[in-house]
CSV table of C-alpha atoms in Angstrom, one decimal:
chain,number,residue,atom,x,y,z
A,1,MET,CA,110.7,106.3,70.5
A,2,HIS,CA,110.7,109.4,68.4
A,3,SER,CA,112.0,112.6,69.9
A,4,GLU,CA,108.8,114.5,69.2
A,5,LEU,CA,106.7,111.9,71.0
A,6,VAL,CA,109.1,111.9,74.0
A,7,GLU,CA,108.6,115.7,74.2
A,8,VAL,CA,104.8,115.3,74.2
A,9,ILE,CA,105.0,112.8,77.1
A,10,THR,CA,107.7,114.2,79.3
A,11,GLN,CA,107.2,117.9,79.3
A,12,PRO,CA,105.4,118.7,82.6
A,13,ILE,CA,102.1,120.6,82.8
A,14,ASN,CA,102.8,122.6,86.0
A,15,CYS,CA,99.7,123.1,88.2
A,16,TRP,CA,101.5,123.6,91.5
A,17,PRO,CA,101.7,127.0,93.3
A,18,LYS,CA,104.3,129.4,91.9
A,19,PRO,CA,107.5,129.5,93.9
A,20,GLN,CA,107.1,133.3,94.5
A,21,GLN,CA,104.4,132.7,97.1
A,22,GLN,CA,104.3,134.9,100.2
A,23,PRO,CA,105.8,133.2,103.2
A,24,GLY,CA,102.9,134.2,105.3
A,25,GLN,CA,100.6,131.9,103.5
A,26,ARG,CA,102.1,128.9,105.3
A,27,PRO,CA,102.2,128.2,109.0
A,28,GLN,CA,105.6,129.1,110.2
A,29,GLN,CA,106.4,125.6,111.5
A,30,LYS,CA,105.7,124.2,108.0
A,31,SER,CA,108.9,125.5,106.6
A,32,GLN,CA,110.7,123.4,109.2
A,33,GLN,CA,108.7,120.3,108.6
A,34,ARG,CA,108.7,120.4,104.8
A,35,PRO,CA,111.7,122.7,103.9
A,36,GLN,CA,111.6,124.4,100.5
A,37,GLN,CA,114.2,123.1,98.1
A,38,LYS,CA,117.1,125.6,97.5
A,39,PRO,CA,116.9,127.5,94.2
A,40,GLN,CA,118.8,125.7,91.4
A,41,GLN,CA,121.3,128.0,89.5
A,42,LYS,CA,121.6,125.6,86.6
A,43,PRO,CA,118.4,124.1,85.2
A,44,GLN,CA,120.2,121.1,83.8
A,45,GLN,CA,121.2,120.1,87.3
A,46,GLN,CA,117.7,120.0,88.8
A,47,PRO,CA,116.8,116.7,90.4
A,48,GLN,CA,113.7,116.5,88.3
A,49,ALA,CA,115.8,116.6,85.1
A,50,ARG,CA,118.0,113.9,86.5
A,51,LEU,CA,115.0,111.9,87.3
A,52,GLN,CA,113.7,112.1,83.8
A,53,THR,CA,117.2,111.0,82.6
A,54,GLU,CA,117.1,108.1,84.9
A,55,LEU,CA,113.7,107.0,83.7
A,56,ALA,CA,115.0,107.1,80.1
A,57,LEU,CA,118.0,105.0,81.1
A,58,THR,CA,115.9,102.3,82.7
A,59,ARG,CA,112.8,102.3,80.4
A,60,SER,CA,112.2,98.8,79.1
A,61,GLU,CA,111.6,98.3,75.4
A,62,SER,CA,110.6,94.7,75.9
A,63,HIS,CA,107.2,93.0,75.9
A,64,HIS,CA,105.9,89.8,77.4
A,65,GLY,CA,108.4,87.0,77.0
A,66,THR,CA,111.4,89.1,76.1
A,67,GLN,CA,114.1,89.7,78.7
A,68,CYS,CA,115.9,93.1,78.9
A,69,LYS,CA,119.7,93.5,79.0
A,70,PRO,CA,121.2,93.7,82.5
A,71,GLU,CA,121.8,97.2,83.8
A,72,SER,CA,125.1,98.8,82.7
A,73,GLN,CA,127.6,100.2,85.1
A,74,GLN,CA,126.9,103.7,83.8
A,75,GLN,CA,123.2,103.2,84.6
A,76,HIS,CA,124.0,101.9,88.0
A,77,THR,CA,126.3,104.8,88.8
A,78,SER,CA,123.7,107.3,87.6
A,79,ARG,CA,121.1,105.7,89.8
A,80,ARG,CA,123.4,106.0,92.8
A,81,LYS,CA,124.0,109.7,92.1
A,82,LEU,CA,120.3,110.4,91.7
A,83,ILE,CA,119.6,108.9,95.2
A,84,SER,CA,122.5,110.9,96.7
A,85,VAL,CA,121.1,114.1,95.3
A,86,LEU,CA,117.5,113.6,96.5
A,87,LYS,CA,118.1,111.6,99.7
A,88,PRO,CA,118.6,114.5,102.2
A,89,THR,CA,115.2,116.0,101.6
A,90,SER,CA,113.4,112.7,101.4
A,91,LEU,CA,114.4,111.7,104.9
A,92,ASP,CA,112.4,114.6,106.4
A,93,ARG,CA,109.3,113.2,108.2
A,94,TYR,CA,107.0,115.6,106.4
A,95,SER,CA,108.8,115.7,103.1
A,96,MET,CA,106.7,115.7,99.9
A,97,LEU,CA,109.6,113.7,98.3
A,98,ARG,CA,110.1,110.0,98.7
A,99,ILE,CA,112.5,107.8,96.8
A,100,GLY,CA,111.7,104.3,95.6
A,101,LEU,CA,113.2,101.9,93.0
A,102,ALA,CA,110.5,100.4,90.8
A,103,PRO,CA,111.6,97.9,88.0
A,104,HIS,CA,108.5,97.4,86.0
A,105,SER,CA,107.9,93.6,86.3
A,106,PRO,CA,109.5,90.2,86.1
A,107,PHE,CA,108.6,90.0,82.4
A,108,GLY,CA,109.9,93.6,81.7
A,109,VAL,CA,113.3,93.6,83.3
A,110,SER,CA,116.1,91.1,84.0
A,111,GLN,CA,116.6,89.2,87.2
A,112,GLU,CA,119.9,91.0,87.5
A,113,LEU,CA,118.2,94.3,87.6
A,114,MET,CA,115.7,93.1,90.3
A,115,VAL,CA,118.6,91.9,92.5
A,116,ALA,CA,120.6,95.0,91.9
A,117,SER,CA,117.7,97.3,92.7
A,118,ALA,CA,117.1,95.5,96.1
A,119,LYS,CA,120.8,95.8,97.0
A,120,LEU,CA,120.9,99.4,96.1
A,121,ALA,CA,117.7,100.4,97.9
A,122,ARG,CA,119.0,98.8,101.1
A,123,GLN,CA,122.1,100.8,101.1
A,124,HIS,CA,120.0,103.9,101.7
A,125,SER,CA,117.6,104.4,104.6
A,126,GLY,CA,114.0,105.0,103.5
A,127,VAL,CA,114.4,103.8,99.9
A,128,ARG,CA,111.6,101.4,99.1
A,129,LEU,CA,111.0,98.8,96.3
A,130,HIS,CA,108.0,98.4,94.0
A,131,THR,CA,107.0,96.3,91.0
A,132,HIS,CA,104.1,94.5,89.4
A,133,MET,CA,103.4,90.9,90.5
A,134,ALA,CA,100.9,88.2,89.7
A,135,GLU,CA,98.7,90.7,87.8
A,136,ASN,CA,97.3,88.0,85.5
A,137,GLN,CA,97.7,84.4,84.7
A,138,GLN,CA,99.9,85.1,81.8
A,139,GLY,CA,102.4,86.7,84.1
A,140,ASN,CA,102.5,83.7,86.4
A,141,ASP,CA,102.8,81.4,83.4
A,142,PHE,CA,105.8,83.5,82.2
A,143,LEU,CA,107.6,83.0,85.5
A,144,ARG,CA,107.0,79.2,85.4
A,145,THR,CA,108.1,78.7,81.8
A,146,THR,CA,111.1,81.2,81.9
A,147,PHE,CA,112.4,80.6,85.4
A,148,GLY,CA,110.6,77.6,86.7
A,149,LEU,CA,109.4,79.7,89.6
A,150,THR,CA,106.1,80.8,91.2
A,151,PRO,CA,105.6,84.4,92.2
A,152,GLY,CA,106.6,83.5,95.8
A,153,ASP,CA,109.7,81.7,94.6
A,154,TYR,CA,110.7,84.5,92.3
A,155,ILE,CA,110.3,87.2,95.0
A,156,LYS,CA,112.5,85.2,97.4
A,157,LYS,CA,115.2,84.5,94.7
A,158,VAL,CA,115.6,88.2,93.8
A,159,GLY,CA,115.7,89.3,97.5
A,160,TRP,CA,112.4,91.1,97.5
A,161,ASP,CA,110.8,89.2,100.4
A,162,ARG,CA,111.1,92.0,102.9
A,163,ASP,CA,108.9,94.7,104.5
A,164,ASP,CA,110.4,97.5,102.3
A,165,VAL,CA,108.5,96.1,99.3
A,166,TRP,CA,105.0,96.7,98.0
A,167,LEU,CA,103.6,95.0,94.9
A,168,ALA,CA,100.9,96.1,92.5
A,169,HIS,CA,98.0,93.9,91.6
A,170,CYS,CA,98.6,90.4,93.1
A,171,CYS,CA,95.4,89.0,91.6
A,172,HIS,CA,96.8,85.5,91.3
A,173,LEU,CA,98.4,84.4,94.6
A,174,ASP,CA,97.9,81.0,96.3
A,175,GLY,CA,97.4,80.5,100.0
A,176,ALA,CA,101.1,79.8,100.6
A,177,GLU,CA,102.0,83.1,98.9
A,178,ILE,CA,99.5,85.1,100.9
A,179,LYS,CA,101.1,83.7,104.1
A,180,GLN,CA,104.5,84.5,102.7
A,181,TRP,CA,103.5,88.1,102.0
A,182,ALA,CA,102.2,88.4,105.5
A,183,HIS,CA,105.2,86.8,107.1
A,184,HIS,CA,107.7,89.1,105.4
A,185,GLY,CA,105.6,92.3,105.6
A,186,ILE,CA,105.2,92.6,101.8
A,187,GLY,CA,102.4,95.1,101.0
A,188,VAL,CA,100.0,95.1,98.1
A,189,ALA,CA,98.6,97.9,96.0
A,190,HIS,CA,95.1,96.8,94.8
A,191,CYS,CA,94.1,98.3,91.4
A,192,PRO,CA,90.5,97.1,90.9
A,193,SER,CA,89.4,99.2,87.9
A,194,SER,CA,92.6,98.3,85.9
A,195,ASN,CA,92.2,94.6,86.8
A,196,MET,CA,88.6,94.6,85.6
A,197,ARG,CA,89.3,96.6,82.4
A,198,LEU,CA,92.1,94.2,81.4
A,199,ALA,CA,90.3,91.1,82.6
A,200,SER,CA,93.3,90.3,84.9
A,201,GLY,CA,91.3,88.8,87.8
A,202,ILE,CA,90.2,89.9,91.2
A,203,CYS,CA,92.8,90.5,94.0
A,204,PRO,CA,91.9,88.4,97.1
A,205,VAL,CA,91.8,91.4,99.3
A,206,ARG,CA,89.7,89.8,102.0
A,207,ASP,CA,92.1,86.9,102.3
A,208,LEU,CA,95.1,89.2,102.3
A,209,LEU,CA,93.7,91.4,105.1
A,210,ASP,CA,92.6,88.4,107.2
A,211,ALA,CA,96.1,87.0,106.9
A,212,GLY,CA,97.7,90.3,108.0
A,213,VAL,CA,98.9,91.6,104.7
A,214,ASN,CA,98.9,95.4,104.4
A,215,VAL,CA,96.8,96.5,101.4
A,216,GLY,CA,96.7,99.9,99.9
A,217,ILE,CA,94.8,101.2,96.8
A,218,GLY,CA,96.2,102.1,93.4
A,219,VAL,CA,94.7,103.4,90.2
A,220,ASP,CA,97.4,101.9,87.9
A,221,GLY,CA,98.2,104.0,84.9
A,222,THR,CA,96.4,105.7,82.1
A,223,ALA,CA,97.0,102.8,79.8
A,224,SER,CA,94.5,100.8,81.9
A,225,ASN,CA,92.5,103.3,83.9
A,226,ASP,CA,91.5,106.7,82.4
A,227,THR,CA,90.2,107.9,85.8
A,228,GLY,CA,92.8,108.2,88.5
A,229,HIS,CA,90.2,108.6,91.2
A,230,VAL,CA,91.1,107.0,94.5
A,231,LEU,CA,87.5,107.0,95.9
A,232,MET,CA,86.2,105.3,92.8
A,233,GLU,CA,88.8,102.6,93.3
A,234,LEU,CA,87.8,102.2,96.9
A,235,ARG,CA,84.2,101.8,95.9
A,236,MET,CA,85.2,99.2,93.3
A,237,ALA,CA,87.4,97.4,95.8
A,238,MET,CA,84.6,97.2,98.3
A,239,LEU,CA,82.1,95.9,95.8
A,240,LEU,CA,84.4,93.4,94.2
A,241,GLN,CA,85.1,91.7,97.6
A,242,ARG,CA,81.3,91.2,97.9
A,243,ALA,CA,80.8,90.0,94.3
A,244,SER,CA,82.0,86.5,95.1
A,245,GLY,CA,79.0,86.0,97.4
A,246,ASN,CA,80.2,87.4,100.7
A,247,PRO,CA,78.1,90.5,101.7
A,248,LYS,CA,80.7,91.2,104.4
A,249,GLY,CA,83.6,90.9,102.0
A,250,MET,CA,84.6,94.5,102.7
A,251,SER,CA,82.8,97.4,104.5
A,252,ALA,CA,83.0,101.0,103.5
A,253,ARG,CA,85.1,101.8,106.6
A,254,GLU,CA,87.6,99.0,105.7
A,255,ALA,CA,87.8,100.3,102.2
A,256,LEU,CA,88.6,103.8,103.5
A,257,LEU,CA,91.3,102.4,105.8
A,258,VAL,CA,92.8,100.6,102.8
A,259,GLY,CA,92.9,103.9,100.9
A,260,THR,CA,94.4,106.0,103.6
A,261,GLN,CA,96.4,104.2,106.3
A,262,GLY,CA,97.0,101.2,104.1
A,263,GLY,CA,98.5,103.3,101.4
A,264,ALA,CA,100.6,105.3,103.9
A,265,LYS,CA,102.1,102.1,105.3
A,266,ASN,CA,102.9,100.8,101.8
A,267,LEU,CA,104.9,103.9,101.3
A,268,GLY,CA,106.6,103.6,104.7
A,269,ARG,CA,105.1,106.9,105.9
A,270,ASP,CA,103.9,107.6,109.5
A,271,ASP,CA,102.9,111.3,108.8
A,272,VAL,CA,100.0,110.8,106.4
A,273,GLY,CA,96.9,108.6,106.3
A,274,ARG,CA,95.1,110.1,109.3
A,275,ILE,CA,93.8,113.5,110.5
A,276,ALA,CA,95.4,113.9,113.9
A,277,PRO,CA,97.8,116.2,115.8
A,278,GLY,CA,101.3,115.8,114.5
A,279,MET,CA,100.2,114.5,111.1
A,280,ALA,CA,100.8,116.3,107.8
A,281,ALA,CA,98.3,118.9,106.8
A,282,ASP,CA,97.0,116.9,103.8
A,283,PHE,CA,93.3,116.4,103.6
A,284,VAL,CA,90.2,116.8,101.5
A,285,ALA,CA,86.6,117.6,102.4
A,286,TRP,CA,83.1,117.5,100.8
A,287,ARG,CA,80.0,119.6,101.6
A,288,THR,CA,77.3,117.3,103.1
A,289,ASP,CA,74.3,119.5,102.4
A,290,GLY,CA,74.0,118.6,98.7
A,291,ILE,CA,71.9,116.0,96.8
A,292,SER,CA,74.7,113.3,97.0
A,293,PHE,CA,74.4,113.1,100.8
A,294,ALA,CA,70.6,113.5,100.9
A,295,GLY,CA,69.1,110.7,103.0
A,296,ALA,CA,72.6,109.6,104.2
A,297,GLN,CA,73.1,112.0,107.2
A,298,HIS,CA,73.0,109.0,109.6
A,299,ASP,CA,76.3,107.7,108.2
A,300,LEU,CA,78.3,110.2,106.2
A,301,VAL,CA,81.4,108.0,106.2
A,302,ALA,CA,79.7,105.1,104.4
A,303,ALA,CA,77.9,107.6,102.1
A,304,LEU,CA,81.3,108.6,100.6
A,305,LEU,CA,81.4,105.2,98.9
A,306,PHE,CA,77.8,104.0,98.7
A,307,CYS,CA,76.3,107.3,97.6
A,308,THR,CA,79.3,108.3,95.5
A,309,PRO,CA,79.5,112.0,96.3
A,310,GLY,CA,83.3,111.6,96.3
A,311,LEU,CA,83.2,111.0,92.6
A,312,ALA,CA,82.5,114.7,92.0
A,313,PRO,CA,85.4,117.2,92.5
A,314,VAL,CA,86.2,117.8,96.2
A,315,ASP,CA,85.0,121.0,97.7
A,316,LEU,CA,88.3,121.5,99.6
A,317,SER,CA,91.8,120.1,99.2
A,318,VAL,CA,94.7,121.1,101.4
A,319,ILE,CA,98.2,119.8,100.5
A,320,ASN,CA,101.2,120.6,102.7
A,321,GLY,CA,99.1,123.3,104.4
A,322,GLU,CA,98.2,124.9,101.0
A,323,VAL,CA,94.6,125.3,99.9
A,324,ILE,CA,94.8,123.8,96.5
A,325,VAL,CA,91.0,123.4,95.9
A,326,LYS,CA,88.5,125.8,97.4
A,327,ASP,CA,84.8,125.7,96.9
A,328,GLY,CA,85.4,123.0,94.2
A,329,ARG,CA,87.7,125.2,92.2
A,330,LEU,CA,91.5,124.7,91.6
A,331,THR,CA,93.3,127.7,93.0
A,332,THR,CA,96.8,127.1,91.6
A,333,CYS,CA,96.3,127.6,87.8
A,334,ASP,CA,93.9,128.2,85.0
A,335,LEU,CA,92.2,124.8,84.6
A,336,ARG,CA,90.9,125.7,81.2
A,337,GLU,CA,94.4,126.3,79.9
A,338,VAL,CA,95.6,123.0,81.4
A,339,ILE,CA,92.7,121.1,79.8
A,340,GLN,CA,93.5,122.6,76.4
A,341,GLU,CA,97.1,121.7,76.6
A,342,HIS,CA,96.3,118.2,77.9
A,343,ASN,CA,94.0,117.7,74.9
A,344,ARG,CA,96.7,118.9,72.5
A,345,ARG,CA,99.2,116.5,73.8
A,346,SER,CA,96.8,113.6,73.9
A,347,LEU,CA,95.7,114.1,70.3
A,348,ALA,CA,99.4,114.3,69.3
A,349,LEU,CA,100.1,111.0,71.1
A,350,CYS,CA,97.1,109.2,69.7
A,351,SER,CA,97.9,110.5,66.2
A,352,HIS,CA,101.4,109.1,66.5
A,353,ILE,CA,100.1,105.7,67.7
A,354,THR,CA,97.7,105.5,64.7
A,355,GLN,CA,100.4,106.4,62.2
A,356,GLN,CA,102.6,103.7,63.6
A,357,GLY,CA,99.8,101.1,63.0
A,358,GLY,CA,98.4,101.0,66.5
A,359,ASP,CA,94.9,100.1,67.5
A,360,GLU,CA,92.6,102.9,66.3
A,361,GLN,CA,90.0,102.1,68.9
A,362,LEU,CA,92.5,102.5,71.8
A,363,VAL,CA,89.9,101.1,74.3
């Protein structure tokens, strides 16, 4: 990957509150629950920079059917150092930082890396594991032709059959694998829009929930979902489970539980996912006196998904006790400048892809 393209992709667009905020803007106990990171004297030693380095070390250059080289000792040592740097803050109950190891997929990394990731994660409390699994039939065929294994067999062989694992997609699981997931406490991140866009299949969420598998919601990435909107995904998840002919395939309230408590459990968190005493001050809100809620005052919860008011920007968003969106407006930066910069980088990326002979249509 060319250096100029890497710069376009990796340089952050910061839309978070500036560090010189007045202390009085937070509740006093918040600083104990989610302590501020100490100022870094040397920019090159910031954990974020190390994280970018780590991502570069582990990025796969392979495609379907090509195995990557096993992780080098240098990469393994670097990964250990990264965890040791970030771990103290991540163990806080209300920390906004969590650590997970996420090799991309069985067709994107070697079996050795999958095994090593599991061993490394379990040497550190709270470090979880994530990968893509059974997203489409081609992925399952790859496992059978390359390793002679089913998704369930593969998960067991590489040591990922534990409750510190959550897997994206899981559209193509058989009944035995659903029971295996439930027995071992393996979670699933359902990504309905991505699955539909790529014609991957439909995740059997109803069967997973009935079997006792924890299901959360995902938006996948921008390569397969240009709208990272969680409520849109919940609406799609609800409707997809009904599309097979079962009008009770998923209710609005079940979908909202998947998107809140289900996601929190997948991430191993007990401090988010509900609005209750002792939970983190992270929540969003919508006005209910607008046209989107008109005629739905008898069940405002269901209206969030059926009447789609949630597809518009939220009226209020509070993160870590900070008001980030107020009256529908972002409070932490000039959104127009962010959009302009985003468009500049996007055009540069698309131009590069086109020059390299990529698909001009990109959709």
